[in-house]
CSV table of N, CA, C and O in Angstrom, one decimal:
chain,number,residue,atom,x,y,z
A,1,GLU,N,19.3,6.4,-7.8
A,1,GLU,CA,19.8,7.5,-7.0
A,1,GLU,C,19.3,8.8,-7.4
A,1,GLU,O,19.4,9.8,-6.7
A,2,THR,N,18.8,8.9,-8.7
A,2,THR,CA,18.3,10.2,-9.1
A,2,THR,C,16.9,10.4,-8.9
A,2,THR,O,16.4,11.5,-9.1
A,3,MET,N,16.2,9.4,-8.4
A,3,MET,CA,14.7,9.6,-8.1
A,3,MET,C,14.5,10.3,-6.8
A,3,MET,O,15.2,10.1,-5.8
A,4,ASN,N,13.5,11.2,-6.8
A,4,ASN,CA,13.1,11.9,-5.6
A,4,ASN,C,12.0,11.0,-4.9
A,4,ASN,O,10.9,10.9,-5.3
A,5,ILE,N,12.4,10.2,-3.9
A,5,ILE,CA,11.6,9.3,-3.2
A,5,ILE,C,10.3,9.9,-2.6
A,5,ILE,O,9.2,9.4,-2.6
A,6,ARG,N,10.4,11.2,-2.2
A,6,ARG,CA,9.3,11.9,-1.6
A,6,ARG,C,8.3,12.3,-2.7
A,6,ARG,O,7.1,12.7,-2.4
A,7,LYS,N,8.7,12.4,-3.9
A,7,LYS,CA,7.8,12.9,-5.0
A,7,LYS,C,7.8,11.8,-6.1
A,7,LYS,O,8.0,12.1,-7.3
A,8,LEU,N,7.4,10.6,-5.8
A,8,LEU,CA,7.3,9.5,-6.8
A,8,LEU,C,6.3,9.8,-7.8
A,8,LEU,O,6.4,9.2,-8.9
A,9,SER,N,5.3,10.6,-7.6
A,9,SER,CA,4.3,10.8,-8.6
A,9,SER,C,4.8,11.6,-9.8
A,9,SER,O,4.2,11.6,-10.9
A,10,ASN,N,6.0,12.2,-9.7
A,10,ASN,CA,6.6,12.9,-10.8
A,10,ASN,C,7.7,12.1,-11.5
A,10,ASN,O,8.2,12.5,-12.5
A,11,GLU,N,7.9,10.8,-11.0
A,11,GLU,CA,9.0,10.0,-11.6
A,11,GLU,C,8.4,9.2,-12.8
A,11,GLU,O,7.2,9.0,-13.0
A,12,ASP,N,9.3,8.7,-13.6
A,12,ASP,CA,9.0,8.0,-14.8
A,12,ASP,C,8.9,6.5,-14.4
A,12,ASP,O,9.8,5.7,-14.8
A,13,ILE,N,7.9,6.1,-13.7
A,13,ILE,CA,7.6,4.7,-13.4
A,13,ILE,C,6.3,4.3,-14.1
A,13,ILE,O,5.3,5.0,-14.0
A,14,LYS,N,6.4,3.2,-14.8
A,14,LYS,CA,5.2,2.7,-15.6
A,14,LYS,C,4.9,1.3,-15.2
A,14,LYS,O,5.6,0.4,-15.5
A,15,ILE,N,3.8,1.1,-14.5
A,15,ILE,CA,3.3,-0.2,-14.1
A,15,ILE,C,2.0,-0.5,-14.9
A,15,ILE,O,1.8,-1.6,-15.3
A,16,PHE,N,1.2,0.5,-15.3
A,16,PHE,CA,0.0,0.4,-16.0
A,16,PHE,C,0.1,1.1,-17.4
A,16,PHE,O,0.7,2.1,-17.5
A,17,GLN,N,-0.5,0.5,-18.3
A,17,GLN,CA,-0.5,1.0,-19.7
A,17,GLN,C,-1.4,2.3,-19.8
A,17,GLN,O,-1.0,3.3,-20.4
A,18,ASP,N,-2.5,2.3,-19.1
A,18,ASP,CA,-3.4,3.5,-19.0
A,18,ASP,C,-2.7,4.6,-18.2
A,18,ASP,O,-2.3,4.4,-17.1
A,19,ILE,N,-2.6,5.8,-18.9
A,19,ILE,CA,-1.8,6.9,-18.2
A,19,ILE,C,-2.5,7.4,-17.0
A,19,ILE,O,-1.9,7.7,-16.0
A,20,THR,N,-3.9,7.5,-17.0
A,20,THR,CA,-4.6,8.0,-15.8
A,20,THR,C,-4.5,7.0,-14.7
A,20,THR,O,-4.3,7.4,-13.5
A,21,LEU,N,-4.6,5.7,-15.0
A,21,LEU,CA,-4.5,4.7,-13.9
A,21,LEU,C,-3.1,4.7,-13.4
A,21,LEU,O,-2.9,4.5,-12.2
A,22,ASN,N,-2.1,4.8,-14.2
A,22,ASN,CA,-0.7,4.8,-13.8
A,22,ASN,C,-0.4,6.0,-12.9
A,22,ASN,O,0.3,5.9,-11.9
A,23,GLN,N,-1.0,7.2,-13.2
A,23,GLN,CA,-0.8,8.3,-12.4
A,23,GLN,C,-1.5,8.2,-11.0
A,23,GLN,O,-1.0,8.5,-10.0
A,24,LEU,N,-2.7,7.5,-11.0
A,24,LEU,CA,-3.3,7.2,-9.8
A,24,LEU,C,-2.5,6.3,-8.9
A,24,LEU,O,-2.3,6.5,-7.7
A,25,PHE,N,-1.9,5.3,-9.6
A,25,PHE,CA,-0.9,4.4,-8.8
A,25,PHE,C,0.2,5.2,-8.3
A,25,PHE,O,0.6,5.0,-7.1
A,26,LEU,N,0.8,6.1,-9.1
A,26,LEU,CA,2.0,6.8,-8.6
A,26,LEU,C,1.6,7.7,-7.4
A,26,LEU,O,2.4,7.9,-6.5
A,27,ASP,N,0.5,8.4,-7.5
A,27,ASP,CA,0.0,9.2,-6.4
A,27,ASP,C,-0.2,8.4,-5.1
A,27,ASP,O,0.2,8.8,-4.0
A,28,SER,N,-0.8,7.2,-5.3
A,28,SER,CA,-1.0,6.3,-4.1
A,28,SER,C,0.3,5.8,-3.6
A,28,SER,O,0.5,5.6,-2.4
A,29,LEU,N,1.2,5.4,-4.5
A,29,LEU,CA,2.6,5.0,-4.0
A,29,LEU,C,3.3,6.1,-3.3
A,29,LEU,O,3.9,5.8,-2.2
A,30,GLU,N,3.2,7.3,-3.8
A,30,GLU,CA,3.8,8.4,-3.1
A,30,GLU,C,3.3,8.6,-1.7
A,30,GLU,O,4.0,8.8,-0.7
A,31,TYR,N,1.9,8.6,-1.6
A,31,TYR,CA,1.3,8.7,-0.3
A,31,TYR,C,1.8,7.6,0.7
A,31,TYR,O,2.2,7.8,1.8
A,32,THR,N,1.8,6.3,0.2
A,32,THR,CA,2.3,5.2,1.0
A,32,THR,C,3.7,5.3,1.4
A,32,THR,O,4.1,5.1,2.6
A,33,VAL,N,4.6,5.7,0.5
A,33,VAL,CA,6.0,5.8,0.8
A,33,VAL,C,6.2,6.9,1.8
A,33,VAL,O,7.0,6.7,2.8
A,34,ASN,N,5.6,8.0,1.6
A,34,ASN,CA,5.8,9.1,2.6
A,34,ASN,C,5.2,8.8,3.9
A,34,ASN,O,5.8,9.2,5.0
A,35,LYS,N,4.1,8.0,4.0
A,35,LYS,CA,3.6,7.6,5.3
A,35,LYS,C,4.6,6.7,6.0
A,35,LYS,O,4.8,6.8,7.2
A,36,ALA,N,5.2,5.8,5.2
A,36,ALA,CA,6.2,4.9,5.8
A,36,ALA,C,7.4,5.6,6.3
A,36,ALA,O,8.0,5.3,7.3
A,37,ILE,N,7.9,6.6,5.5
A,37,ILE,CA,9.0,7.4,5.9
A,37,ILE,C,8.7,8.1,7.2
A,37,ILE,O,9.6,8.2,8.1
A,38,GLU,N,7.5,8.6,7.4
A,38,GLU,CA,7.1,9.3,8.6
A,38,GLU,C,7.1,8.3,9.8
A,38,GLU,O,7.4,8.7,10.9
A,39,ASN,N,6.5,7.1,9.6
A,39,ASN,CA,6.3,6.2,10.7
A,39,ASN,C,7.4,5.3,11.0
A,39,ASN,O,7.5,4.9,12.2
A,40,GLU,N,8.2,4.9,10.1
A,40,GLU,CA,9.2,3.9,10.3
A,40,GLU,C,10.6,4.5,10.5
A,40,GLU,O,10.9,5.6,10.0
A,41,ASN,N,11.4,3.8,11.2
A,41,ASN,CA,12.8,4.2,11.3
A,41,ASN,C,13.7,3.4,10.4
A,41,ASN,O,14.3,2.4,10.8
A,42,PHE,N,13.7,3.8,9.1
A,42,PHE,CA,14.6,3.2,8.2
A,42,PHE,C,16.0,3.4,8.6
A,42,PHE,O,16.4,4.6,8.7
A,43,PHE,N,16.8,2.4,8.7
A,43,PHE,CA,18.2,2.5,9.2
A,43,PHE,C,19.1,3.2,8.2
A,43,PHE,O,20.1,3.8,8.5
A,44,SER,N,18.7,3.1,6.9
A,44,SER,CA,19.5,3.7,5.9
A,44,SER,C,18.6,4.0,4.7
A,44,SER,O,17.5,3.5,4.6
A,45,ASN,N,19.2,4.7,3.7
A,45,ASN,CA,18.5,4.9,2.5
A,45,ASN,C,18.3,3.6,1.7
A,45,ASN,O,17.3,3.4,1.0
A,46,ASN,N,19.2,2.7,1.8
A,46,ASN,CA,19.1,1.4,1.2
A,46,ASN,C,17.9,0.6,1.7
A,46,ASN,O,17.1,0.0,0.9
A,47,VAL,N,17.6,0.6,3.0
A,47,VAL,CA,16.5,0.0,3.6
A,47,VAL,C,15.2,0.6,3.1
A,47,VAL,O,14.2,-0.1,2.8
A,48,ARG,N,15.2,1.9,3.1
A,48,ARG,CA,14.0,2.7,2.6
A,48,ARG,C,13.8,2.3,1.1
A,48,ARG,O,12.6,2.1,0.7
A,49,ASN,N,14.8,2.3,0.3
A,49,ASN,CA,14.7,2.0,-1.1
A,49,ASN,C,14.2,0.5,-1.3
A,49,ASN,O,13.5,0.3,-2.2
A,50,ASP,N,14.6,-0.4,-0.4
A,50,ASP,CA,14.1,-1.8,-0.5
A,50,ASP,C,12.6,-1.8,-0.2
A,50,ASP,O,11.9,-2.6,-0.9
A,51,PHE,N,12.1,-1.0,0.7
A,51,PHE,CA,10.7,-0.9,1.0
A,51,PHE,C,10.0,-0.4,-0.3
A,51,PHE,O,8.9,-1.0,-0.7
A,52,VAL,N,10.5,0.6,-0.9
A,52,VAL,CA,9.9,1.2,-2.2
A,52,VAL,C,9.9,0.1,-3.3
A,52,VAL,O,8.8,-0.1,-3.9
A,53,CYS,N,11.0,-0.7,-3.4
A,53,CYS,CA,11.0,-1.8,-4.4
A,53,CYS,C,10.0,-2.8,-4.0
A,53,CYS,O,9.3,-3.4,-4.9
A,54,LYS,N,9.8,-3.1,-2.8
A,54,LYS,CA,8.8,-4.1,-2.4
A,54,LYS,C,7.4,-3.7,-2.8
A,54,LYS,O,6.6,-4.4,-3.3
A,55,MET,N,7.1,-2.4,-2.6
A,55,MET,CA,5.8,-1.9,-2.9
A,55,MET,C,5.6,-2.0,-4.5
A,55,MET,O,4.5,-2.3,-4.9
A,56,LEU,N,6.6,-1.7,-5.2
A,56,LEU,CA,6.6,-1.8,-6.7
A,56,LEU,C,6.4,-3.2,-7.1
A,56,LEU,O,5.6,-3.5,-8.0
A,57,LEU,N,7.1,-4.1,-6.5
A,57,LEU,CA,7.0,-5.6,-6.8
A,57,LEU,C,5.6,-6.1,-6.4
A,57,LEU,O,5.0,-6.8,-7.2
A,58,PHE,N,5.1,-5.8,-5.2
A,58,PHE,CA,3.8,-6.2,-4.9
A,58,PHE,C,2.8,-5.7,-5.9
A,58,PHE,O,1.9,-6.4,-6.3
A,59,SER,N,2.9,-4.5,-6.3
A,59,SER,CA,2.0,-3.8,-7.3
A,59,SER,C,2.1,-4.5,-8.6
A,59,SER,O,1.0,-4.8,-9.2
A,60,TYR,N,3.2,-4.8,-9.1
A,60,TYR,CA,3.4,-5.4,-10.4
A,60,TYR,C,2.8,-6.8,-10.3
A,60,TYR,O,2.1,-7.2,-11.2
A,61,TYR,N,3.2,-7.5,-9.3
A,61,TYR,CA,2.7,-8.9,-9.2
A,61,TYR,C,1.2,-9.1,-9.0
A,61,TYR,O,0.6,-9.9,-9.6
A,62,TYR,N,0.7,-8.3,-8.1
A,62,TYR,CA,-0.7,-8.5,-7.7
A,62,TYR,C,-1.8,-7.7,-8.4
A,62,TYR,O,-2.9,-8.1,-8.6
A,63,ILE,N,-1.4,-6.5,-8.9
A,63,ILE,CA,-2.5,-5.6,-9.4
A,63,ILE,C,-2.2,-5.1,-10.8
A,63,ILE,O,-3.2,-4.5,-11.4
A,64,SER,N,-1.1,-5.3,-11.4
A,64,SER,CA,-0.8,-4.7,-12.7
A,64,SER,C,-1.6,-5.4,-13.8
A,64,SER,O,-1.9,-4.7,-14.8
A,65,LYS,N,-2.0,-6.6,-13.7
A,65,LYS,CA,-2.7,-7.3,-14.7
A,65,LYS,C,-4.2,-7.4,-14.5
A,65,LYS,O,-5.0,-8.0,-15.3
A,66,LEU,N,-4.7,-6.7,-13.5
A,66,LEU,CA,-6.2,-6.7,-13.2
A,66,LEU,C,-6.9,-5.8,-14.2
A,66,LEU,O,-6.3,-4.9,-14.8
A,67,ASN,N,-8.2,-6.1,-14.4
A,67,ASN,CA,-9.0,-5.2,-15.3
A,67,ASN,C,-9.5,-4.1,-14.4
A,67,ASN,O,-10.0,-4.3,-13.3
A,68,TYR,N,-9.5,-2.9,-14.9
A,68,TYR,CA,-10.0,-1.7,-14.2
A,68,TYR,C,-11.1,-1.1,-15.1
A,68,TYR,O,-11.0,-1.0,-16.3
A,69,SER,N,-12.2,-0.8,-14.4
A,69,SER,CA,-13.4,-0.3,-15.1
A,69,SER,C,-14.1,0.7,-14.2
A,69,SER,O,-14.0,0.7,-13.0
A,70,ASP,N,-14.8,1.6,-14.8
A,70,ASP,CA,-15.6,2.6,-14.1
A,70,ASP,C,-16.9,1.9,-13.5
A,70,ASP,O,-17.6,2.5,-12.7
A,71,THR,N,-17.2,0.7,-14.0
A,71,THR,CA,-18.5,0.1,-13.6
A,71,THR,C,-18.4,-0.7,-12.4
A,71,THR,O,-19.4,-1.1,-11.8
A,72,TYR,N,-17.2,-1.1,-11.9
A,72,TYR,CA,-17.1,-1.9,-10.7
A,72,TYR,C,-15.8,-1.5,-10.0
A,72,TYR,O,-14.9,-0.8,-10.6
A,73,THR,N,-15.7,-1.9,-8.7
A,73,THR,CA,-14.6,-1.6,-7.9
A,73,THR,C,-13.8,-2.9,-7.6
A,73,THR,O,-14.4,-3.9,-7.3
A,74,ASN,N,-12.5,-2.8,-7.8
A,74,ASN,CA,-11.7,-4.0,-7.5
A,74,ASN,C,-11.7,-4.2,-6.0
A,74,ASN,O,-11.8,-3.3,-5.2
A,75,LYS,N,-11.6,-5.5,-5.6
A,75,LYS,CA,-11.6,-5.8,-4.2
A,75,LYS,C,-10.4,-6.6,-3.8
A,75,LYS,O,-9.8,-7.3,-4.6
A,76,CYS,N,-10.0,-6.4,-2.5
A,76,CYS,CA,-8.8,-7.1,-2.0
A,76,CYS,C,-9.3,-7.7,-0.6
A,76,CYS,O,-9.7,-6.9,0.3
A,77,ILE,N,-9.2,-9.0,-0.5
A,77,ILE,CA,-9.4,-9.6,0.8
A,77,ILE,C,-8.2,-10.3,1.3
A,77,ILE,O,-7.6,-11.1,0.6
A,78,TYR,N,-7.7,-9.8,2.5
A,78,TYR,CA,-6.5,-10.4,3.1
A,78,TYR,C,-6.9,-11.1,4.3
A,78,TYR,O,-7.5,-10.6,5.2
A,79,TYR,N,-6.5,-12.4,4.4
A,79,TYR,CA,-6.9,-13.2,5.6
A,79,TYR,C,-5.6,-13.7,6.2
A,79,TYR,O,-4.7,-14.3,5.6
A,80,GLY,N,-5.6,-13.6,7.6
A,80,GLY,CA,-4.4,-14.1,8.3
A,80,GLY,C,-3.6,-13.0,9.0
A,80,GLY,O,-3.9,-11.9,9.0
A,81,ASN,N,-2.4,-13.5,9.5
A,81,ASN,CA,-1.5,-12.5,10.1
A,81,ASN,C,-1.0,-11.6,9.0
A,81,ASN,O,-0.8,-12.0,7.9
A,82,ILE,N,-0.6,-10.4,9.4
A,82,ILE,CA,-0.2,-9.4,8.4
A,82,ILE,C,1.1,-8.7,9.0
A,82,ILE,O,1.3,-8.6,10.2
A,83,THR,N,2.0,-8.3,8.0
A,83,THR,CA,3.2,-7.6,8.4
A,83,THR,C,3.0,-6.1,8.1
A,83,THR,O,2.0,-5.7,7.5
A,84,LYS,N,3.9,-5.3,8.6
A,84,LYS,CA,3.8,-3.9,8.4
A,84,LYS,C,3.8,-3.5,6.9
A,84,LYS,O,3.0,-2.7,6.5
A,85,HIS,N,4.7,-4.1,6.2
A,85,HIS,CA,4.8,-3.8,4.8
A,85,HIS,C,3.5,-4.2,4.0
A,85,HIS,O,3.1,-3.5,3.1
A,86,GLU,N,2.9,-5.3,4.5
A,86,GLU,CA,1.6,-5.7,3.8
A,86,GLU,C,0.5,-4.7,4.2
A,86,GLU,O,-0.4,-4.4,3.4
A,87,ILE,N,0.5,-4.1,5.4
A,87,ILE,CA,-0.4,-3.1,5.8
A,87,ILE,C,-0.3,-1.9,4.9
A,87,ILE,O,-1.2,-1.3,4.4
A,88,TYR,N,1.0,-1.5,4.6
A,88,TYR,CA,1.2,-0.3,3.7
A,88,TYR,C,0.7,-0.7,2.3
A,88,TYR,O,0.2,0.2,1.7
A,89,PHE,N,0.9,-1.9,1.9
A,89,PHE,CA,0.4,-2.2,0.6
A,89,PHE,C,-1.2,-2.1,0.5
A,89,PHE,O,-1.7,-1.7,-0.5
A,90,LEU,N,-1.8,-2.6,1.6
A,90,LEU,CA,-3.3,-2.5,1.6
A,90,LEU,C,-3.7,-1.0,1.6
A,90,LEU,O,-4.7,-0.6,1.0
A,91,LEU,N,-3.0,-0.1,2.3
A,91,LEU,CA,-3.2,1.3,2.2
A,91,LEU,C,-3.1,1.8,0.8
A,91,LEU,O,-3.9,2.7,0.3
A,92,LEU,N,-2.0,1.4,0.1
A,92,LEU,CA,-1.8,1.8,-1.3
A,92,LEU,C,-3.0,1.3,-2.1
A,92,LEU,O,-3.5,2.1,-2.9
A,93,LEU,N,-3.5,0.1,-1.9
A,93,LEU,CA,-4.7,-0.3,-2.7
A,93,LEU,C,-5.9,0.5,-2.4
A,93,LEU,O,-6.7,0.9,-3.3
A,94,TYR,N,-6.1,0.8,-1.1
A,94,TYR,CA,-7.2,1.7,-0.7
A,94,TYR,C,-7.2,3.0,-1.4
A,94,TYR,O,-8.2,3.5,-1.9
A,95,LYS,N,-6.0,3.6,-1.4
A,95,LYS,CA,-5.8,4.9,-2.1
A,95,LYS,C,-6.0,4.8,-3.6
A,95,LYS,O,-6.4,5.8,-4.2
A,96,MET,N,-5.9,3.6,-4.1
A,96,MET,CA,-6.1,3.5,-5.6
A,96,MET,C,-7.6,3.2,-5.9
A,96,MET,O,-8.0,3.1,-7.0
A,97,GLY,N,-8.4,3.1,-4.8
A,97,GLY,CA,-9.8,2.9,-5.0
A,97,GLY,C,-10.3,1.5,-4.8
A,97,GLY,O,-11.5,1.2,-5.0
A,98,PHE,N,-9.5,0.6,-4.3
A,98,PHE,CA,-9.9,-0.7,-4.0
A,98,PHE,C,-10.8,-0.8,-2.7
A,98,PHE,O,-10.6,0.0,-1.8
A,99,ASP,N,-11.7,-1.7,-2.7
A,99,ASP,CA,-12.3,-2.1,-1.4
A,99,ASP,C,-11.4,-3.1,-0.8
A,99,ASP,O,-11.1,-4.1,-1.4
A,100,VAL,N,-11.0,-2.8,0.5
A,100,VAL,CA,-10.0,-3.7,1.1
A,100,VAL,C,-10.6,-4.2,2.4
A,100,VAL,O,-11.2,-3.5,3.2
A,101,LEU,N,-10.5,-5.5,2.6
A,101,LEU,CA,-11.0,-6.2,3.8
A,101,LEU,C,-9.9,-7.0,4.3
A,101,LEU,O,-9.3,-7.9,3.6
A,102,TYR,N,-9.6,-6.8,5.6
A,102,TYR,CA,-8.6,-7.6,6.3
A,102,TYR,C,-9.2,-8.4,7.4
A,102,TYR,O,-9.9,-7.8,8.3
A,103,ILE,N,-9.1,-9.7,7.4
A,103,ILE,CA,-9.7,-10.6,8.4
A,103,ILE,C,-8.6,-11.4,9.0
A,103,ILE,O,-7.8,-12.0,8.4
A,104,ASN,N,-8.6,-11.3,10.4
A,104,ASN,CA,-7.6,-12.1,11.1
A,104,ASN,C,-8.4,-12.8,12.2
A,104,ASN,O,-8.9,-12.2,13.1
A,105,PRO,N,-8.6,-14.1,12.1
A,105,PRO,CA,-9.4,-14.9,13.1
A,105,PRO,C,-8.6,-15.0,14.5
A,105,PRO,O,-9.3,-15.4,15.5
A,106,LEU,N,-7.3,-14.7,14.5
A,106,LEU,CA,-6.6,-14.8,15.7
A,106,LEU,C,-6.7,-13.5,16.5
A,106,LEU,O,-6.8,-12.4,15.9
A,107,LYS,N,-6.5,-13.5,17.8
A,107,LYS,CA,-6.4,-12.3,18.6
A,107,LYS,C,-5.1,-11.7,18.3
A,107,LYS,O,-4.0,-12.1,18.7
A,108,GLU,N,-5.1,-10.6,17.5
A,108,GLU,CA,-3.9,-9.9,17.2
A,108,GLU,C,-3.9,-8.5,17.7
A,108,GLU,O,-5.0,-7.9,17.8
A,109,ASP,N,-2.8,-8.0,18.2
A,109,ASP,CA,-2.7,-6.7,18.7
A,109,ASP,C,-2.9,-5.7,17.5
A,109,ASP,O,-2.2,-5.8,16.5
A,110,THR,N,-3.8,-4.8,17.6
A,110,THR,CA,-4.1,-3.8,16.6
A,110,THR,C,-3.3,-2.6,16.6
A,110,THR,O,-3.5,-1.7,15.8
A,111,THR,N,-2.4,-2.4,17.5
A,111,THR,CA,-1.6,-1.2,17.7
A,111,THR,C,-0.7,-1.0,16.5
A,111,THR,O,-0.5,0.2,16.1
A,112,ILE,N,-0.2,-2.0,15.8
A,112,ILE,CA,0.6,-1.9,14.6
A,112,ILE,C,-0.2,-1.2,13.5
A,112,ILE,O,0.2,-0.2,12.9
A,113,TRP,N,-1.4,-1.7,13.3
A,113,TRP,CA,-2.3,-1.1,12.3
A,113,TRP,C,-2.6,0.4,12.6
A,113,TRP,O,-2.5,1.3,11.8
A,114,GLU,N,-2.9,0.7,13.9
A,114,GLU,CA,-3.2,2.0,14.3
A,114,GLU,C,-2.1,3.0,14.2
A,114,GLU,O,-2.3,4.2,13.9
A,115,THR,N,-0.8,2.5,14.4
A,115,THR,CA,0.3,3.4,14.3
A,115,THR,C,0.6,3.7,12.8
A,115,THR,O,1.2,4.8,12.5
A,116,ILE,N,0.2,2.9,11.9
A,116,ILE,CA,0.4,3.1,10.5
A,116,ILE,C,-0.7,4.0,9.9
A,116,ILE,O,-0.5,4.9,9.2
A,117,ASP,N,-2.0,3.6,10.2
A,117,ASP,CA,-3.2,4.3,9.7
A,117,ASP,C,-3.5,5.4,10.6
A,117,ASP,O,-4.6,5.4,11.3
A,118,THR,N,-2.7,6.4,10.7
A,118,THR,CA,-2.9,7.6,11.6
A,118,THR,C,-4.0,8.5,11.1
A,118,THR,O,-4.6,9.2,11.9
A,119,GLU,N,-4.4,8.4,9.9
A,119,GLU,CA,-5.4,9.2,9.3
A,119,GLU,C,-6.8,8.6,9.4
A,119,GLU,O,-7.8,9.1,8.9
A,120,LYS,N,-6.8,7.4,10.0
A,120,LYS,CA,-8.1,6.6,10.2
A,120,LYS,C,-8.8,6.4,8.9
A,120,LYS,O,-10.0,6.6,8.8
A,121,LEU,N,-8.1,5.9,7.9
A,121,LEU,CA,-8.7,5.5,6.6
A,121,LEU,C,-9.5,4.2,6.8
A,121,LEU,O,-10.4,4.0,6.0
A,122,SER,N,-9.2,3.4,7.8
A,122,SER,CA,-9.8,2.1,8.0
A,122,SER,C,-10.8,2.2,9.2
A,122,SER,O,-10.7,3.1,10.0
A,123,THR,N,-11.7,1.2,9.2
A,123,THR,CA,-12.6,1.1,10.3
A,123,THR,C,-12.3,-0.3,10.9
A,123,THR,O,-12.3,-1.3,10.2
A,124,LEU,N,-12.1,-0.4,12.2
A,124,LEU,CA,-11.8,-1.6,12.9
A,124,LEU,C,-13.1,-2.2,13.5
A,124,LEU,O,-13.8,-1.5,14.2
A,125,TYR,N,-13.4,-3.5,13.3
A,125,TYR,CA,-14.5,-4.2,13.9
A,125,TYR,C,-13.9,-5.4,14.6
A,125,TYR,O,-13.2,-6.2,14.0
A,126,LYS,N,-14.2,-5.5,15.9
A,126,LYS,CA,-13.7,-6.7,16.6
A,126,LYS,C,-15.0,-7.5,17.0
A,126,LYS,O,-15.9,-6.9,17.6
A,127,GLU,N,-14.9,-8.8,16.8
A,127,GLU,CA,-16.0,-9.6,17.2
A,127,GLU,C,-15.4,-10.8,17.9
A,127,GLU,O,-14.3,-11.2,17.6
A,128,LYS,N,-16.2,-11.5,18.7
A,128,LYS,CA,-15.8,-12.7,19.3
A,128,LYS,C,-15.9,-13.9,18.4
A,128,LYS,O,-16.7,-13.9,17.5
C-alpha cells in the first residue's frame, strides 16, 4: 500500500543483482504499468495491483536468471494466441532491449495489439 504504482522506478524492488540492469527493468516496468493504467479499465486497485504482481512474477520466472551481456541481445519468441497481459509483458521485454517476435499462425484480430501499442513500438506483418 505504500508503493507509488505510477513511479515504480523509484521503489525498492530487486529482481536483478546488477544495479544498472535492475534499474532498466524498473523503468521498463513503470512504462508498462502506466501504459496498462491508461489503456485498461481496472475495476479496483486490487485488480491493478494483481496486474503489477503478474508482471513481476513473469519477470522473475522468465527473465531474472538469463545472462545479460553487451555483446548480444536477448531474444523472445512467442508463438500462438496471446492475452492482453502477455502483450504487456512483451512490451516490457522490448523496453528492456529484447528482440521480440510474436508469431500467430491463426487469423487473429490485431486490434487488441494496436490498442495496447499506441506508440507503434512494434511492426505488424501479415502473410497468407
